[in-house]
Coordinates of C-alpha atoms in Angstrom, one line a residue:
M27 CA 98.9 105.0 137.1
I28 CA 100.7 108.3 136.7
M29 CA 98.8 109.8 139.6
D30 CA 99.5 106.8 141.7
G31 CA 103.2 107.1 141.0
D32 CA 103.1 110.8 141.9
N33 CA 101.2 109.9 145.2
Q34 CA 98.2 112.0 144.0
L35 CA 95.7 109.3 143.9
N36 CA 93.3 108.5 146.8
K37 CA 92.8 104.8 146.3
T38 CA 89.8 104.6 148.5
E39 CA 88.0 107.2 146.2
F40 CA 89.3 105.5 143.1
D41 CA 88.0 102.1 144.3
F42 CA 84.6 103.8 144.9
F43 CA 84.6 105.4 141.4
L44 CA 85.2 102.0 139.8
K45 CA 82.8 99.9 142.0
G46 CA 80.3 102.2 143.8
N47 CA 78.6 100.8 146.8
T48 CA 79.2 97.1 146.8
S49 CA 77.1 96.4 150.0
L50 CA 74.3 93.8 149.5
D51 CA 72.1 95.4 152.1
A52 CA 69.2 97.5 151.1
V53 CA 69.2 101.2 151.8
E54 CA 66.9 101.9 154.8
S55 CA 66.5 105.6 154.5
K56 CA 64.3 107.2 151.8
K57 CA 66.1 109.3 149.2
P58 CA 65.6 113.0 149.8
L59 CA 65.5 113.9 146.2
E60 CA 63.2 112.1 143.7
F61 CA 65.4 112.7 140.7
L62 CA 68.2 110.5 142.2
S63 CA 68.3 107.0 140.9
D64 CA 68.0 104.1 143.4
N65 CA 71.6 103.0 142.7
G66 CA 72.7 106.6 142.9
W67 CA 71.2 107.1 146.3
K68 CA 72.8 103.8 147.5
D69 CA 76.2 105.0 146.3
I70 CA 75.7 108.4 148.1
Q71 CA 75.3 106.4 151.3
K72 CA 78.8 105.0 150.8
L73 CA 80.2 108.2 149.4
E74 CA 79.5 110.1 152.7
T75 CA 81.4 107.5 154.6
L76 CA 84.7 108.5 152.8
G77 CA 85.0 111.4 155.1
D78 CA 86.8 114.7 154.6
V79 CA 84.9 116.8 152.0
W80 CA 82.2 114.2 151.8
S81 CA 81.1 114.5 155.4
G82 CA 77.6 116.0 155.6
F83 CA 77.0 115.6 151.9
I84 CA 73.6 113.9 152.4
D85 CA 72.6 116.7 154.7
N86 CA 73.7 119.3 152.1
L87 CA 71.5 117.6 149.5
T88 CA 68.5 117.6 151.7
K89 CA 68.8 121.3 152.7
N90 CA 69.5 122.6 149.2
K91 CA 67.0 120.5 147.0
K92 CA 66.2 123.3 144.5
A93 CA 69.9 124.1 143.8
W94 CA 70.8 120.4 143.3
K95 CA 67.6 119.9 141.1
D96 CA 68.6 122.9 138.9
W97 CA 72.1 121.6 138.5
Y98 CA 70.8 118.1 137.8
D99 CA 68.6 119.5 135.1
L100 CA 71.4 121.0 133.1
E101 CA 72.2 119.5 129.8
A102 CA 75.9 119.5 130.6
P103 CA 76.3 119.9 134.3
E104 CA 80.0 119.0 134.1
Y105 CA 80.7 122.5 132.6
S106 CA 78.7 124.4 135.3
E107 CA 79.3 125.4 138.9
I108 CA 78.4 122.7 141.3
P109 CA 76.0 123.9 144.0
C110 CA 77.0 124.8 147.6
G111 CA 80.7 125.6 146.7
Y112 CA 81.6 122.0 145.7
T113 CA 83.3 123.2 142.6
A114 CA 86.0 124.9 144.7
S115 CA 86.2 122.2 147.5
L116 CA 86.3 119.1 145.3
S117 CA 89.4 118.1 143.4
K118 CA 89.0 117.3 139.6
F119 CA 88.9 113.6 140.4
Q120 CA 86.4 113.9 143.2
I121 CA 84.0 115.7 140.8
L122 CA 84.1 112.4 138.8
L123 CA 82.6 110.7 141.9
L124 CA 79.9 113.3 142.2
M125 CA 79.0 113.0 138.6
R126 CA 78.9 109.1 139.0
V127 CA 76.3 109.3 141.8
I128 CA 74.1 112.2 140.5
R129 CA 74.5 112.3 136.7
P130 CA 76.0 109.0 135.6
D131 CA 75.1 109.8 131.9
R132 CA 77.7 112.6 131.9
V133 CA 80.5 110.6 133.4
V134 CA 82.3 110.0 130.1
N135 CA 82.3 113.7 129.3
A136 CA 83.6 114.4 132.8
I137 CA 86.3 111.9 132.3
K138 CA 87.4 113.6 129.1
N139 CA 87.6 116.9 131.0
F140 CA 89.6 115.2 133.7
I141 CA 92.1 113.8 131.2
I142 CA 92.4 117.1 129.4
E143 CA 93.1 118.9 132.7
K144 CA 95.8 116.3 133.8
M145 CA 97.4 115.8 130.4
N146 CA 95.9 117.4 127.2
D147 CA 93.2 116.9 124.6
Y148 CA 95.5 114.7 122.4
Y149 CA 94.5 111.7 124.6
V150 CA 90.8 112.1 124.2
K151 CA 90.6 112.6 120.4
S152 CA 90.3 109.6 118.2
P153 CA 93.0 109.5 115.4
P154 CA 91.6 109.5 111.8
I155 CA 91.2 106.0 110.5
S156 CA 93.5 105.0 107.6
F157 CA 91.8 102.2 105.8
E158 CA 95.1 101.7 103.7
K159 CA 97.0 101.0 106.9
I160 CA 94.3 98.6 108.2
Y161 CA 94.5 96.7 104.9
E162 CA 98.3 96.6 105.0
S163 CA 98.1 95.2 108.6
S164 CA 95.7 92.5 107.7
T165 CA 96.1 89.0 106.1
C166 CA 93.9 86.5 104.4
K167 CA 93.6 84.8 107.9
T168 CA 92.9 88.0 109.8
P169 CA 89.3 89.2 109.9
I170 CA 88.8 93.0 110.2
V171 CA 86.1 93.7 112.8
F172 CA 84.6 97.2 112.9
I173 CA 82.9 97.9 116.2
L174 CA 80.5 100.7 115.3
S175 CA 79.1 103.7 117.2
P176 CA 75.9 105.5 116.2
G177 CA 76.3 107.3 112.9
A178 CA 79.5 105.4 111.8
D179 CA 79.5 103.3 108.7
P180 CA 82.8 102.1 107.1
F181 CA 81.2 100.7 103.9
A182 CA 81.9 103.6 101.7
D183 CA 85.5 103.7 102.8
V184 CA 86.0 100.0 102.2
Q185 CA 84.4 100.3 98.8
K186 CA 86.8 103.1 97.9
L187 CA 89.7 100.9 99.2
V188 CA 88.7 98.2 96.7
E189 CA 89.3 100.7 93.9
T190 CA 92.5 102.0 95.5
V191 CA 94.1 98.6 95.7
G192 CA 92.9 97.6 92.2
L193 CA 90.9 94.6 93.4
G194 CA 87.9 95.3 91.2
M195 CA 84.2 95.6 92.3
N196 CA 83.4 92.2 90.8
K197 CA 85.5 90.7 93.6
F198 CA 83.9 92.6 96.4
K199 CA 80.9 90.9 98.0
F200 CA 78.9 92.5 100.6
L201 CA 75.8 91.6 102.6
A202 CA 73.7 93.2 105.3
L203 CA 72.9 90.4 107.7
G204 CA 69.4 89.7 108.8
Q205 CA 67.1 86.7 109.3
G206 CA 67.5 84.3 106.3
M207 CA 70.9 85.5 105.2
E208 CA 72.9 82.7 106.9
E209 CA 73.4 80.5 103.9
Q210 CA 74.2 83.4 101.5
A211 CA 76.8 84.6 104.0
K212 CA 78.3 81.2 104.2
Q213 CA 78.6 80.9 100.4
Y214 CA 80.2 84.4 100.2
I215 CA 82.9 83.5 102.8
E216 CA 83.7 80.1 101.4
G217 CA 83.6 81.3 97.8
G218 CA 85.6 84.4 98.6
A219 CA 88.3 82.5 100.4
M220 CA 88.7 80.2 97.4
R221 CA 88.6 82.9 94.7
G222 CA 90.4 85.7 96.5
H223 CA 87.4 88.0 97.0
W224 CA 86.8 90.6 99.7
V225 CA 83.6 89.8 101.7
M226 CA 81.9 92.3 103.9
L227 CA 79.2 91.2 106.3
Q228 CA 77.4 94.2 107.9
N229 CA 75.4 94.4 111.1
C230 CA 76.6 91.1 112.6
H231 CA 74.9 91.9 115.9
L232 CA 71.5 91.5 114.1
L233 CA 72.2 87.8 113.5
A234 CA 73.9 87.1 116.9
S235 CA 72.5 83.5 117.0
W236 CA 74.6 82.6 113.8
L237 CA 77.8 84.1 114.9
K238 CA 79.1 80.9 116.5
K239 CA 78.6 79.2 113.1
L240 CA 80.4 82.0 111.5
E241 CA 83.4 81.1 113.7
I242 CA 83.2 77.4 112.6
I243 CA 82.9 78.4 109.0
Y244 CA 86.0 80.6 109.2
D245 CA 88.1 78.1 111.2
N246 CA 87.4 75.5 108.5
I247 CA 89.0 77.6 105.9
T248 CA 92.6 76.2 105.9
K249 CA 94.2 77.5 102.8
P250 CA 92.5 80.8 101.7
D251 CA 93.7 82.8 98.7
K252 CA 96.1 85.4 99.8
A253 CA 93.9 88.2 98.4
F254 CA 90.9 87.1 100.6
R255 CA 89.8 89.5 103.2
L256 CA 86.8 89.2 105.6
W257 CA 85.3 92.6 106.9
L258 CA 82.8 92.5 109.6
T259 CA 80.8 95.3 111.2
T260 CA 78.9 95.0 114.4
A261 CA 77.4 97.2 117.1
P262 CA 78.9 96.4 120.6
T263 CA 77.6 93.0 121.7
D264 CA 78.7 90.3 124.1
K265 CA 77.4 87.7 121.6
F266 CA 80.4 88.2 119.2
P267 CA 82.6 85.1 119.2
L268 CA 85.8 85.5 121.3
G269 CA 87.7 83.2 118.8
I270 CA 87.2 85.7 116.0
L271 CA 87.9 88.7 118.1
Q272 CA 91.2 87.2 119.3
K273 CA 92.5 86.6 115.8
S274 CA 91.0 89.8 114.1
L275 CA 92.0 93.4 113.6
K276 CA 89.6 95.4 115.8
V277 CA 88.8 98.9 114.6
V278 CA 86.4 101.2 116.7
T279 CA 84.7 103.6 114.4
E280 CA 82.9 106.8 115.6
P281 CA 81.9 109.9 113.9
P282 CA 84.4 112.8 114.3
D283 CA 83.8 114.8 117.4
G284 CA 83.3 118.4 116.3
L285 CA 84.3 120.4 113.3
G286 CA 88.1 120.2 113.9
Q287 CA 88.1 116.4 114.0
N288 CA 85.7 116.3 111.0
I289 CA 88.2 118.4 108.9
K290 CA 91.1 116.2 110.1
Q291 CA 89.3 113.1 109.1
T292 CA 88.5 114.4 105.6
Y293 CA 92.0 115.9 105.3
S294 CA 93.6 112.5 106.2
K295 CA 92.0 110.9 103.2
L296 CA 93.9 113.1 100.8
S297 CA 96.8 111.0 99.6
D298 CA 100.3 112.2 98.4
E299 CA 99.1 111.5 94.8
I300 CA 96.3 114.0 95.2
F301 CA 98.6 116.7 96.5
N302 CA 101.2 116.0 93.8
E303 CA 98.5 116.4 91.1
V304 CA 97.8 120.0 92.2
P305 CA 99.7 122.1 89.6
K306 CA 100.7 125.1 91.8
M307 CA 101.8 125.4 95.3
E308 CA 99.4 128.3 96.0
F309 CA 96.4 126.0 95.0
K310 CA 97.2 123.4 97.7
P311 CA 95.7 125.3 100.6
M312 CA 92.4 125.0 98.6
L313 CA 92.4 121.2 99.5
Y314 CA 92.2 122.3 103.1
V315 CA 89.2 124.6 102.3
L316 CA 87.5 121.8 100.5
S317 CA 88.0 119.6 103.5
F318 CA 86.4 122.3 105.6
F319 CA 83.4 122.6 103.4
H320 CA 83.0 118.8 103.3
A321 CA 83.0 118.6 107.2
V322 CA 80.4 121.5 107.4
I323 CA 78.1 119.8 104.9

């Protein structure tokens, strides 16, 4: 939108980046490079028709097969010179189109590079998650849904939060969902709503067939105890009930990206009370050092 407002956005290329080749017709010509996917080859047919710098692109691929294959085989081609001078001739946005048709698996990283180039890296770094703020924003009628990425698990942080707010572990019920766990999960939710417990159901995506019943169970709770909280964790899935998502707090969890983010995540968990307990000002930098070693380990 910023680029569009500054008249820097080619809307035809932007439309191609979002949709690719929308033609229903099959591609007649055989792809010249075996490593190209069928969808990639179909998109390239459309890309060449955009004119300007894309004119003759297919001919270039055909005449320089080895150079393009070597570039394709790179682990992170978005950081390397593109063959045949395309690094210089393409704009930063046009490079995204090229990645889309040849290495779609690296598009997310290429988008990050594009955002950093246009703005700065602040907009591609996930802020540290504050579980205290999540809790303060929630209510007994607001489920908290964690959408997990590989390697992320909020269980330990929620368990620590139980101690921080003084709830008591005897009022924290948790269950890793799986086949045959439906009835126990229902009992935890209904009992927790009545007694003011926290209930955490992990891996909801593994029991997708039961999620609609979960929505009904939750909707039938009319007067929950004010201390009641329902915590849910799930991998991304289209089976998750829309009704629960609409009324919930949604938190995307992902492992910190790199050492700097890892230190920041650890450092953010140090409360004011911890800082105030440090007897001397000169010892306080040691907390940062401890955060560094925690991130490295």
